[in-house]
Short mmCIF file of C-alpha atoms and ligand atoms in Angstrom, two decimals:
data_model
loop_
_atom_site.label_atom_id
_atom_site.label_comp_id
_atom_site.label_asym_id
_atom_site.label_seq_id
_atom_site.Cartn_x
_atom_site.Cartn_y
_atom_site.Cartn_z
CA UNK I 1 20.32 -35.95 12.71
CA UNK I 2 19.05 -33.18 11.07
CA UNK I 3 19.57 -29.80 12.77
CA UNK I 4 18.97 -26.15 11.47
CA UNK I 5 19.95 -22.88 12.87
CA UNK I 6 17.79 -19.54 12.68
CA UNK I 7 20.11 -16.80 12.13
CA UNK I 8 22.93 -15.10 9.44
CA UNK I 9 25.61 -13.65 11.73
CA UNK I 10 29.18 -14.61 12.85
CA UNK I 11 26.81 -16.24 16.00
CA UNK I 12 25.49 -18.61 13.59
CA UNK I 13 28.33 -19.21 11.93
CA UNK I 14 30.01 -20.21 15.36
CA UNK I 15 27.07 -22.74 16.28
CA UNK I 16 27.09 -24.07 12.86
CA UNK I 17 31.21 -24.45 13.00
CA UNK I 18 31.13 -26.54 15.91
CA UNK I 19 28.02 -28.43 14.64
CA UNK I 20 29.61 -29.31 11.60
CA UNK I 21 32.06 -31.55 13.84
CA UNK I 22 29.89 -33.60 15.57
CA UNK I 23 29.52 -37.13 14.39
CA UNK I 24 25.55 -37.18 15.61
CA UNK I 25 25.13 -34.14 13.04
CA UNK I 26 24.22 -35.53 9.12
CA UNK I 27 23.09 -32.17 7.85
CA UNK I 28 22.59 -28.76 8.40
CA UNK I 29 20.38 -26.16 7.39
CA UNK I 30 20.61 -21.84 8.00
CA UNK I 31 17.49 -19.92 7.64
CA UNK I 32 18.61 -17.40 5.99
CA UNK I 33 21.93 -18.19 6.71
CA UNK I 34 24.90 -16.20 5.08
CA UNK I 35 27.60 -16.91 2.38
CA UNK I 36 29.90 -18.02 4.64
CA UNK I 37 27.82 -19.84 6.71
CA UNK I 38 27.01 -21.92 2.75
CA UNK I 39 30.14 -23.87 2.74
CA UNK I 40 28.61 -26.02 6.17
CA UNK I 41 24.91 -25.59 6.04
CA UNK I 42 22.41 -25.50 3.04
CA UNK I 43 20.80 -22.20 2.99
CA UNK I 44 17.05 -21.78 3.30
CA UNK I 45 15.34 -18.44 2.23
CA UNK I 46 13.21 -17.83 5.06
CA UNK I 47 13.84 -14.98 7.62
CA UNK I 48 13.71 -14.90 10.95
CA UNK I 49 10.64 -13.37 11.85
CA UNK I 50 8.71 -15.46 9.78
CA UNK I 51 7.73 -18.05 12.47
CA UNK I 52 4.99 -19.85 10.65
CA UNK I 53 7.35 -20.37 7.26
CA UNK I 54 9.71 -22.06 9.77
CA UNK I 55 7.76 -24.68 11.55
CA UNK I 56 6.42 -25.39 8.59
CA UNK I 57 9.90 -25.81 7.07
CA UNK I 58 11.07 -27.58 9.81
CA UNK I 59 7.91 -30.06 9.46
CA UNK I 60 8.64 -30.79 6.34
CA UNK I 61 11.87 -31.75 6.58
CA UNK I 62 11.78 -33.71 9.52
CA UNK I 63 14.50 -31.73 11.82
CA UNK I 64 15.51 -33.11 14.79
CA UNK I 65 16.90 -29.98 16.52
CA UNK I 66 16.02 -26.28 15.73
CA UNK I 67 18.37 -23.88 17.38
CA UNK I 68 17.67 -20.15 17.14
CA UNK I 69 20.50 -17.79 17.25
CA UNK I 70 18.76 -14.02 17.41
CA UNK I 71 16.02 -12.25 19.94
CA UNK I 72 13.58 -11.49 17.86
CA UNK I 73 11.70 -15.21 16.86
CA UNK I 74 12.23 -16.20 20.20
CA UNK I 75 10.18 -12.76 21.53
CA UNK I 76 7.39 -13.58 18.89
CA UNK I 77 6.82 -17.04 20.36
CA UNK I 78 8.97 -19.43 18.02
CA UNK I 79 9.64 -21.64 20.81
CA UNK I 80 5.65 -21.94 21.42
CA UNK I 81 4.57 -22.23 18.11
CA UNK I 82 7.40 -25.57 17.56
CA UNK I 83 6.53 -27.05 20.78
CA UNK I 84 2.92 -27.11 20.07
CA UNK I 85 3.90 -29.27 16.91
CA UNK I 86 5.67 -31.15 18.70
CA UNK I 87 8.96 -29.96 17.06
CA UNK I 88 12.38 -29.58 18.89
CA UNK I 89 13.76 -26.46 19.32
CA UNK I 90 16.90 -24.91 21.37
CA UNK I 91 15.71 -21.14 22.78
CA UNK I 92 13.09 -20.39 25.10
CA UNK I 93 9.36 -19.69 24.69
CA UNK I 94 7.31 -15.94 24.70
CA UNK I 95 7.40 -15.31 28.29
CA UNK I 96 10.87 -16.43 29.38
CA UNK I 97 12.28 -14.34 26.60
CA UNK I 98 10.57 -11.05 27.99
CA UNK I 99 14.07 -11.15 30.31
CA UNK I 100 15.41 -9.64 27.00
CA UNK I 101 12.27 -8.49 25.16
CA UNK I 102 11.22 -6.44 28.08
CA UNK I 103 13.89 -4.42 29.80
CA UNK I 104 10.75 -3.12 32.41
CA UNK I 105 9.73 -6.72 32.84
CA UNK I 106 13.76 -7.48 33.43
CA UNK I 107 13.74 -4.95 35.92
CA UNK I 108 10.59 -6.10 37.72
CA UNK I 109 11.81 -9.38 37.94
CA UNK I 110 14.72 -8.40 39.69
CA UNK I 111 13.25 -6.25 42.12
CA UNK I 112 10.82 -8.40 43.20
CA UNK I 113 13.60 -11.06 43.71
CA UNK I 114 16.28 -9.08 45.64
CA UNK I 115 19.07 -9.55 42.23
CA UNK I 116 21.78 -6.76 42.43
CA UNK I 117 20.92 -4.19 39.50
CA UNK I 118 21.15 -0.44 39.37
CA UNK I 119 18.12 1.51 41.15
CA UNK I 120 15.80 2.28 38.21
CA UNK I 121 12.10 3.58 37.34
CA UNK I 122 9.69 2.51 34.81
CA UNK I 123 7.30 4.69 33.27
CA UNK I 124 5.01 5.04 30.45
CA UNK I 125 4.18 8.83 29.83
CA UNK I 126 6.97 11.88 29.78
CA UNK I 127 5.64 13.89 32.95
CA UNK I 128 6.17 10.73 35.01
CA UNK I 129 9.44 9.82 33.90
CA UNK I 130 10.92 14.07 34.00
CA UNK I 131 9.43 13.80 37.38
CA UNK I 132 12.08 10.82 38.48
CA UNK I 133 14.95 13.10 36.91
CA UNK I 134 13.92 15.87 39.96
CA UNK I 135 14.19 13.27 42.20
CA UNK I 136 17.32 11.22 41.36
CA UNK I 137 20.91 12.86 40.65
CA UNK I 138 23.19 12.40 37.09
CA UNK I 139 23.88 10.58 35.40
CA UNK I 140 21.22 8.76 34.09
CA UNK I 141 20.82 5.58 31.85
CA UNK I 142 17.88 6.19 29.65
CA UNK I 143 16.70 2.35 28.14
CA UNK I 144 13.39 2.36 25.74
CA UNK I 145 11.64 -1.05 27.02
CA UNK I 146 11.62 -3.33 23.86
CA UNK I 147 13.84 -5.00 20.94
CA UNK I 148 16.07 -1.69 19.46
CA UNK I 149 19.04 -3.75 17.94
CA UNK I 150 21.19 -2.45 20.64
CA UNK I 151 20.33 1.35 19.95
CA UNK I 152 17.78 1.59 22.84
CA UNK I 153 20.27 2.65 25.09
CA UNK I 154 21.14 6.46 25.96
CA UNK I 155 24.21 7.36 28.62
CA UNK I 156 22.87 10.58 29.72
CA UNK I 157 25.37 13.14 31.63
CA UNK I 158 23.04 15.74 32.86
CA UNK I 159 19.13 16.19 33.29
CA UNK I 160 18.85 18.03 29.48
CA UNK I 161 20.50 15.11 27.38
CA UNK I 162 18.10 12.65 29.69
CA UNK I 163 15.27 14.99 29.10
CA UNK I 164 15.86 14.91 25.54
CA UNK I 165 16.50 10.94 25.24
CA UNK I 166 12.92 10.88 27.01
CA UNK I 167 11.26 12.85 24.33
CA UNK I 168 13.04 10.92 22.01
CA UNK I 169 11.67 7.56 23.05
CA UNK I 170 8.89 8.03 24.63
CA UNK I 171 7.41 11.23 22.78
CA UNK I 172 8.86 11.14 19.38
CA UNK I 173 8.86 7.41 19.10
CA UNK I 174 12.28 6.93 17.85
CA UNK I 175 12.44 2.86 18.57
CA UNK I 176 8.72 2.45 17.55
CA UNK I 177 7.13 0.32 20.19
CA UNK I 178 9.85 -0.66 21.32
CA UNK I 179 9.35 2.94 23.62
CA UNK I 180 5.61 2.61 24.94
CA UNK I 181 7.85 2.58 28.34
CA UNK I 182 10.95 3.79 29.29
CA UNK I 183 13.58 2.51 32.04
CA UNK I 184 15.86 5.78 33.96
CA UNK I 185 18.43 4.02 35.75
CA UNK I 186 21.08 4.97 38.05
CA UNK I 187 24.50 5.29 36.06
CA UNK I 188 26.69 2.21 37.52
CA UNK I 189 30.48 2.30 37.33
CA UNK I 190 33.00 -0.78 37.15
CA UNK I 191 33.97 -3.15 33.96
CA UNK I 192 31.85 -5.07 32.08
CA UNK I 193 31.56 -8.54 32.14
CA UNK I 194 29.29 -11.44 30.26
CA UNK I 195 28.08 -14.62 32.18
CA UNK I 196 26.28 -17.14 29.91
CA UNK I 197 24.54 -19.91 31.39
CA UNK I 198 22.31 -22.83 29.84
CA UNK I 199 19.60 -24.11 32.00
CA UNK I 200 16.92 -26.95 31.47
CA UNK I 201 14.29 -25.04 34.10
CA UNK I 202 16.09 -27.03 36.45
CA UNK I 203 19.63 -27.87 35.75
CA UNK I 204 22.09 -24.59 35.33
CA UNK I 205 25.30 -25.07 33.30
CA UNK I 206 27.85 -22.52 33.99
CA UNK I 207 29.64 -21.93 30.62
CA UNK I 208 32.55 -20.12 30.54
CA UNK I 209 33.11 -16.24 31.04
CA UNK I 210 33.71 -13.96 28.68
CA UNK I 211 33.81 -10.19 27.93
CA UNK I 212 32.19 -8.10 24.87
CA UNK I 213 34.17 -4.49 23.55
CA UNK I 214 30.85 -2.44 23.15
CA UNK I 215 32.80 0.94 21.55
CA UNK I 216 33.78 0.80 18.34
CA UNK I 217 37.30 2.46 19.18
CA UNK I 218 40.18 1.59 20.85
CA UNK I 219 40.08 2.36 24.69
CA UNK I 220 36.36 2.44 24.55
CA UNK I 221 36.01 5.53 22.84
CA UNK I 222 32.91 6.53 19.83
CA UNK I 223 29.63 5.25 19.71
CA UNK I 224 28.43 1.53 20.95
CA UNK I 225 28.02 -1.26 18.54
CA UNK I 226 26.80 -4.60 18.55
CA UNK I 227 30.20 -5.53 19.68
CA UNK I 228 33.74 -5.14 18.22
CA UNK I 229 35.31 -8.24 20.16
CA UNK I 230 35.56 -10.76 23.01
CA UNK I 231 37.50 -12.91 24.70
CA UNK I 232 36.83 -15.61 26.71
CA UNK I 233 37.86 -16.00 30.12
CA UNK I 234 37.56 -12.60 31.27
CA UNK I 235 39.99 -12.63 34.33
CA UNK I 236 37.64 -10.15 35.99
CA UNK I 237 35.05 -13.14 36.91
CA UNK I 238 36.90 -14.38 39.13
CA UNK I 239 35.69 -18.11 41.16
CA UNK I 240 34.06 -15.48 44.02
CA UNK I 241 32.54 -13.20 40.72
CA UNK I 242 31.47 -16.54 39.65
CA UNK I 243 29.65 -17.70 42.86
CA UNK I 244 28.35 -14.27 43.25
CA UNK I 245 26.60 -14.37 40.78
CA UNK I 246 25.09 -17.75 40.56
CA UNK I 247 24.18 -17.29 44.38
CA UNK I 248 23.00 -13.04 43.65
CA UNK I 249 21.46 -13.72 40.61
CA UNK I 250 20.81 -16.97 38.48
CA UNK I 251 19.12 -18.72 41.18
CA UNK I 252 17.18 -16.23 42.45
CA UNK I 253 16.45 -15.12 38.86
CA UNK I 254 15.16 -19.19 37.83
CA UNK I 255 12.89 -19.06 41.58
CA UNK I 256 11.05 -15.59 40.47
CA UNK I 257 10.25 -17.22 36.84
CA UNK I 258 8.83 -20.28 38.09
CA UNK I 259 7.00 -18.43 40.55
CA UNK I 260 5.89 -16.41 37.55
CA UNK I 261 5.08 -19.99 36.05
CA UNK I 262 7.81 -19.98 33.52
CA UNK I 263 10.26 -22.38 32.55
CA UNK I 264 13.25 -21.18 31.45
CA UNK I 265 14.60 -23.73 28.70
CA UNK I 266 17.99 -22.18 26.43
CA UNK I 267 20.89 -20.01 26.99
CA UNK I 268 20.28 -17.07 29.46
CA UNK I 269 23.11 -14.30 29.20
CA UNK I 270 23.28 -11.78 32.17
CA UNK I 271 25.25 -8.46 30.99
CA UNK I 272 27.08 -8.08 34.61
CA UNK I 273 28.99 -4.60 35.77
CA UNK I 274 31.39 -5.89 38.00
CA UNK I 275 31.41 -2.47 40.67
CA UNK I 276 33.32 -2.57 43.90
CA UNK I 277 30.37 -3.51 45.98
CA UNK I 278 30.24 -6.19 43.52
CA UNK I 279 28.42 -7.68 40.40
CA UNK I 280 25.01 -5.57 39.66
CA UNK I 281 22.78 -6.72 36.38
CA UNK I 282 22.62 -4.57 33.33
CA UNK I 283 20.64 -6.33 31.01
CA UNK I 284 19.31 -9.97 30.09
CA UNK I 285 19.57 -11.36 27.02
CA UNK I 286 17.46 -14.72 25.65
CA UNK I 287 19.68 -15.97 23.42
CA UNK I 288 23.96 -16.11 23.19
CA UNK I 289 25.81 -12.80 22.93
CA UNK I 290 27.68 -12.02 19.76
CA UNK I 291 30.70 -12.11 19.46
CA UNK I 292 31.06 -13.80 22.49
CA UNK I 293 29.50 -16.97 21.27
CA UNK I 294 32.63 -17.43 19.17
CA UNK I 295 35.13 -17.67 21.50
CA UNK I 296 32.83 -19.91 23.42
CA UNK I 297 32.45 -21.97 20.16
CA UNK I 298 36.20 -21.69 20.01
CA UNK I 299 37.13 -23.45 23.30
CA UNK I 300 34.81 -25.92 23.97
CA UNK I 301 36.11 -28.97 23.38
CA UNK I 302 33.57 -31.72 23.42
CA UNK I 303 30.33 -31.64 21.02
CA UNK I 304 27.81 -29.32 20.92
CA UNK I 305 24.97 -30.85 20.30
CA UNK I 306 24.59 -32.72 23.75
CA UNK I 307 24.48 -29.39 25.46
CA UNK I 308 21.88 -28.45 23.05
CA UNK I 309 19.82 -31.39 23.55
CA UNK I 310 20.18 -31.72 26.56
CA UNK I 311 18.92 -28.66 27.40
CA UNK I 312 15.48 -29.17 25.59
CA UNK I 313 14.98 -32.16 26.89
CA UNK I 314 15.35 -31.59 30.39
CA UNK I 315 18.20 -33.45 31.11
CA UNK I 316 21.01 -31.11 31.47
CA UNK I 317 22.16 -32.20 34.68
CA UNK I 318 23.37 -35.55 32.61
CA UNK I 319 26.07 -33.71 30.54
CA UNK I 320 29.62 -32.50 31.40
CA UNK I 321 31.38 -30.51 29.13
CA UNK I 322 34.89 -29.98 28.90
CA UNK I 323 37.13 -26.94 27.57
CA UNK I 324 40.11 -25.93 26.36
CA UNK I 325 42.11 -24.31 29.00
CA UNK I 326 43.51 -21.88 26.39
CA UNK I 327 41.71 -18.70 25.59
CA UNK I 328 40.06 -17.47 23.30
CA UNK I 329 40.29 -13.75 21.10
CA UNK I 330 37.72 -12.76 18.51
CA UNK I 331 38.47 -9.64 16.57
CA UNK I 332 35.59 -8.10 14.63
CA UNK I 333 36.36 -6.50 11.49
CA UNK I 334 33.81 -4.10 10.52
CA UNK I 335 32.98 -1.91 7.55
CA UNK I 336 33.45 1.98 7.25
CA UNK I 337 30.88 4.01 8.67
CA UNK I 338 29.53 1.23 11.21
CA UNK I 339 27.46 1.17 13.58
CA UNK I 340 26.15 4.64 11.34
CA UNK I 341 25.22 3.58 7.58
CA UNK I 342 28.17 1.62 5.85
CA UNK I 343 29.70 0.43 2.92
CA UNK I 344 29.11 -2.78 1.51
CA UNK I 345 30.20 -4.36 -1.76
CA UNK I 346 33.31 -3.56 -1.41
CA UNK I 347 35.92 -6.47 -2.30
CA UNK I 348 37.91 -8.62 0.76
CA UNK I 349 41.47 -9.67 -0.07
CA UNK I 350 43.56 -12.46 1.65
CA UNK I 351 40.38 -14.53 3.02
CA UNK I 352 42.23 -17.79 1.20
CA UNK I 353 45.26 -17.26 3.57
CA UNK I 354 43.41 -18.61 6.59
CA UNK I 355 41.73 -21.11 4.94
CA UNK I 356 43.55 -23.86 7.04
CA UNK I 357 44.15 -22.22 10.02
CA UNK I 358 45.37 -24.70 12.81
CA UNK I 359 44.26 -22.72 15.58
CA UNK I 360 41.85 -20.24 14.76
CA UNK I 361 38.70 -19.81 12.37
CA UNK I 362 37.08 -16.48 10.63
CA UNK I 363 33.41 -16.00 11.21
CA UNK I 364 31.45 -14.41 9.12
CA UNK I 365 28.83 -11.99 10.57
CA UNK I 366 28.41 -9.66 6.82
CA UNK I 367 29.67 -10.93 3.84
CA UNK I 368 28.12 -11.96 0.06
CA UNK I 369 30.28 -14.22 -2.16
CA UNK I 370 29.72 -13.62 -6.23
CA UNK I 371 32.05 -15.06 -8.71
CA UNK I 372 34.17 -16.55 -6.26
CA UNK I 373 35.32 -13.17 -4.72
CA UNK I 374 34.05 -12.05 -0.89
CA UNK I 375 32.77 -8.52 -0.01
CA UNK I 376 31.14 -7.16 2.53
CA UNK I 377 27.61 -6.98 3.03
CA UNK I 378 27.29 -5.93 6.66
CA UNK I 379 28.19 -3.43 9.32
CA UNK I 380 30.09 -6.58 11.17
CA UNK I 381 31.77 -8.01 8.28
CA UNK I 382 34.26 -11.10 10.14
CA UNK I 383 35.11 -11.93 13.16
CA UNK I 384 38.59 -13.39 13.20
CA UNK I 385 39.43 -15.85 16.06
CA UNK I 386 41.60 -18.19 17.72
CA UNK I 387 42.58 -19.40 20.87
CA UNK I 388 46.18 -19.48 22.09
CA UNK I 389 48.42 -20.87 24.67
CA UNK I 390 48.11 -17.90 27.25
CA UNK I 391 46.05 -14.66 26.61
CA UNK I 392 49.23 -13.16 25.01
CA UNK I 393 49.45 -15.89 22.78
CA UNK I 394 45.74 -15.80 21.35
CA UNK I 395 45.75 -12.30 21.09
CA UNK I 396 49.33 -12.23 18.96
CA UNK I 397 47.29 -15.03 16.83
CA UNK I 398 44.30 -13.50 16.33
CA UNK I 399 46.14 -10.16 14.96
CA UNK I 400 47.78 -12.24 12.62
CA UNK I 401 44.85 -13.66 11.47
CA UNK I 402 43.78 -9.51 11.23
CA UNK I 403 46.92 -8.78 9.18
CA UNK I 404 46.15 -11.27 6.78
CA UNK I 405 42.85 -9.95 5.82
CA UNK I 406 42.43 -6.49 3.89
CA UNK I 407 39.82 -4.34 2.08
CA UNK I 408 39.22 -0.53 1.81
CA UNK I 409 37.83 0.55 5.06
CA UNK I 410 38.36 -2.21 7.12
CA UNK I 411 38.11 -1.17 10.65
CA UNK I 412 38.99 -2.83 13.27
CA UNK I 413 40.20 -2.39 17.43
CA UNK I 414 43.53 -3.06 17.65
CA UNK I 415 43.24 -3.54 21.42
CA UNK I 416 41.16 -6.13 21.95
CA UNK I 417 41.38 -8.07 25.43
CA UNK I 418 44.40 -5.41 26.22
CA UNK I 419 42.44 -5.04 29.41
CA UNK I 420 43.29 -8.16 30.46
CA UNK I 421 46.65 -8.33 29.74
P1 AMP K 1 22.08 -2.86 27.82
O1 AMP K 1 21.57 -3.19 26.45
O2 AMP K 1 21.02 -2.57 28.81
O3 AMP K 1 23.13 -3.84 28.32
O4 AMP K 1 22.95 -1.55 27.64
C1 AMP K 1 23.94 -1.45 26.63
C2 AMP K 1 25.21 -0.89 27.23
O5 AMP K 1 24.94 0.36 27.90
C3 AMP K 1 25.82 -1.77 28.30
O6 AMP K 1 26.62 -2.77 27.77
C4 AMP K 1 26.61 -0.75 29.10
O7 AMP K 1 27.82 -0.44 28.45
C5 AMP K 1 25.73 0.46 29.06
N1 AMP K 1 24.84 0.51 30.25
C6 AMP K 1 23.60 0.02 30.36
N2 AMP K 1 23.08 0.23 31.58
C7 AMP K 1 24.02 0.89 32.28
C8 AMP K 1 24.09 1.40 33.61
N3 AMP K 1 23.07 1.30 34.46
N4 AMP K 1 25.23 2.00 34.00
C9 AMP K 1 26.29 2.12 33.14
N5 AMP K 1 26.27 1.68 31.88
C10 AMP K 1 25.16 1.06 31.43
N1 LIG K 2 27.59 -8.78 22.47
C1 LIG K 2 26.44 -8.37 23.19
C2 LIG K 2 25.20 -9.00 22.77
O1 LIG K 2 25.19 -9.99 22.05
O2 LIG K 2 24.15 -8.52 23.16
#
C-alpha cells in the first residue's frame, strides 16, 4: 500500500520509522517531510496547511492511508475534506479536533461532563476576565483559546503578571486569533503525565504512558518548549492512574462528543497533572505528542499500520498490539537560543556513528542535508532514542547515543527521565 504522512518533525520521522517496517507498506510519501525523514519516504513539496494541494495529491496518487502528524490540518478540516473524496485518512475531522483547537471548547466539554480539570473561566473581553482575577486567588494559568505553537500558555504568580498576560492576549493580540478568548485557570500542582489513546468512536486503545520534559533546563528550570524529552512508561501512571483516568475522563470525554454528535476517529492525547486528589486534565491534544510519539514508536513491537487502519475503519476493537516491555528514552537535542530565535546552519558531527544502532534510532525533528554533511535547521534539531533493559539501562543508552553526536551549541537536558529513576 501506499501511505503518506503530513508532517516534518522527529513525530513524523517516528511514524514513518516504524512504517518503513511493515511488510503491508510499498511506499511512502512526507508532505513536506524533512531530510532525514528522505532516506524512508519520498518527499512531496506541499505544506501542511495547504489542505486542497493534499487531497488532490493524495488523489492522484492513489494513497491508501493518509496519516497526519501536526494540529493545524486537522483544525482546518483535512479529515473532512478526504473523507468527502472518499480518501483514507488517520486524524480526526473539524469538530473533534476543537479538543485541541479550542482550549474554551476543551474546557466546556469537560464541565459539562463532570472530567477532573482545574476550575477555570472563559471570557472574551478584558473587564470580564480582570473581574475573575478579584474573585479567584494566585496563581493563575492564563491560556489564549486557539493554535499558539505551545506559546499560548502564561504561569502567572500574582494578579499584575495575569493582568498583563490578559492584555497581552486578549488586548494586544499577541497569538492573533488564536486570543478572541481567553481561559484563567486555577494553578494545579503535582507531576505531569501524558496518556495517549486511539479510539475508532467506539473502540478505545490504551497505548502506553509516557511523560514529556516541557523546560528546556535541567530540573525544570527556563522557559517551556515544545518538549526536550520523554520516556515511556512513566512510573507515575500507575494501573489505578490508568483506570482513573479511562473511568474520570476518556469515557466520559467520548459520551459528551457523541452527545455533541461527533465521532472521535485518531489519536486523542490528554496532558494529565497527576495531584494528590488525583489525575485533573490540562489540555487535549488531536494528534500524538512530540517527543513522546518516539518512544511510543520505539517500543511497540508489532506493525503500525493495523492500529492505523484500524482505527479509520472502525474496527479497532479487532487489533491487539503488543510491546516491548523495555523502556523507552528520547533525548532532544536542540539548537542555541531555542525555544527564543536560534541558530541553524550550523554543521552536525558524528551522525554516521549511530548509523546502525542495535537498539536505538535518531529522529530528526530540524535538520537540512547539503553535500552530504547534516546541520541544523530547527529549534529541535534530533531526538536521540533507544530503549533499554530497565529505565537505567535506556537512559545510559540514550546518553551514549548523546555523546556521540556534536555541533557548536548543541543543547541538550542531561537529566532526562531522572525523575523516574
Ligand atoms: P497546555 O498547553 O494547556 O498543556 O499548557 C502547557 C503547560 O503549561 C503544561 O504542560 C503545564 O506545564 C502548564 N500548565 C497548563 N495548565 C496548568 C495548570 N492549570 N496548572 C499548572 N500548570 C499548568
Ligand atoms: N510534547 C507535548 C506535545 O506534543 O504537545
Amino acid at each position: 500500500m501506499k501511505i503518506l504522512v503530513i508532517g516534518s518533525g522527529g513525530r513524523e520521522h517516528a511514524l514513518i520509522w516504524k512504517l518503513s517496517q511493515s511488510s503491508e507498506v510499498d511506499k511512502i510519501y512526507c508532505a513536506p517531510g524533512s531530510a532525514g525523514i528522505a532516506e524512508f519516504a519520498e518527499l512531496v513539496t506541499i505544506a501542511p496547511h495547504q489542505i486542497e494541494e493534499l487531497a488532490g495529491f493524495a488523489a492522484e496518487q492513489k494513497i491508501d492511508l493518509t496519516v497526519v502528524g501536526p494540529e493545524l490540518p486537522l483544525t482546518l478540516g483535512i479529515s473532512d475534506l478526504f473523507e468527502s473524496r472518499g480518501l483514507k485518512i488517520f486524524g480526526p475531522n473539524r469538530d473533534a479536533a476543537q479538543l485541541e483547537g479550542s482550549k474554551a471548547f476543551a474546557k466546556k466539554i469537560m464541565t459539562e461532563n463532570s472530567i477532573p480539570t482545574a476550575a477555570a473561566g472563559i471570557f472574551s473581553d478584558a473587564p470580564s476576565a480582570r473581574r475573575y482575577l478579584d474573585q479567584n486567588p494566585a496563581p493563575y494559568v492564563v491560556k489564549a483559546d486557539g493554535l499558539a505553537a505551545g506559546k499560548g500558555v502564561l504561569i502567572c504568580a500574582n494578579r499584575e503578571e495575569a493582568q498583563s498576560a490578559i492584555d497581552e492576549i486578549v488586548v494586544k493580540k499577541a497569538f492573533g486569533q488564536a486570543g478572541e478568548k481567553v481561559v484563567i485557570e486555577e494553578f494545579l500542582e503535582g507531576e505531569e503525565a501524558s496518556f495517549m489513546v486511539l479510539t475508532d468512536g467506539d473502540t478505545v486503545l490504551t497505548l502506553p504512558s509516557s511523560q514529556d520534559h516541557k523546560r528546556v533546563f535541567d530540573h525544570d528550570q527556563g522557559p517551556n518548549t515544545g518538549g526536550m524529552g520523554a520516556y515511556s512508561p512513566a512510573p507515575i501512571v500507575t494501573q489505578i492512574i490508568e483506570d482513573r483516568v479511562l473511568c474520570e475522563v476518556v469515557t466520559p470525554l467520548m459520551t459528551g462528543l457523541k452527545r455533541k454528535g461527533i465521532v472521535y476517529r485518531g489519536v486523542i492525547y490528554v496532558g494529565l497533572m497527576i495531584t494528590k486528589t488525583g489525575p485533573k486534565v490540562l489540555e487535549f491534544n488531536a494528534r500524538f505528542g512530540d517527543p513522546e510519539c518516539q518512544v511510543i514508536m520505539m517500543r511497540l513491537r508489532t506493525d503500525l499500520v493495523p492500529l492505523l487502519q484500524a482505527t479509520v475503519e472502525g474496527t479497532l476493537r479487532t487489533v491487539r498490539p503488543e510491546w516491548y516491555p523495555d523502556p523507552a528514552v528520547c533525548v532532544v537535542l536542540s539548537a542555541r537560543g531555542y525555544p527564543g530565535s536560534y541558530e541553524t546552519g550550523t554543521e552536525i558531527r558524528g551522525l554516521e556513528n549511530l548509523k546502525d544502532w542495535p537498539t536505538g534510532f535518531v529522529f530528526h525533528a530540524g535538520t537540512s542535508k547539503q553535500g552530504g554533511r547534516w546541520r541544523t535547521s530547527g529549534g529541535r534539531v534530533l531526538g536521540v532514542t533507544a530503549r533499554g533493559r530497565d529505565l537505567a539501562k535506556a537512559v545510559q543508552e540514550v546518553y551514549r547515543g548523546v555523546n556521540a553526536i556534536s555541533w557548536d551549541g548543541m543543547h541538550y537536558r542531561r537529566d532526562i527521565a531522572r525523575r523516574a529513576l
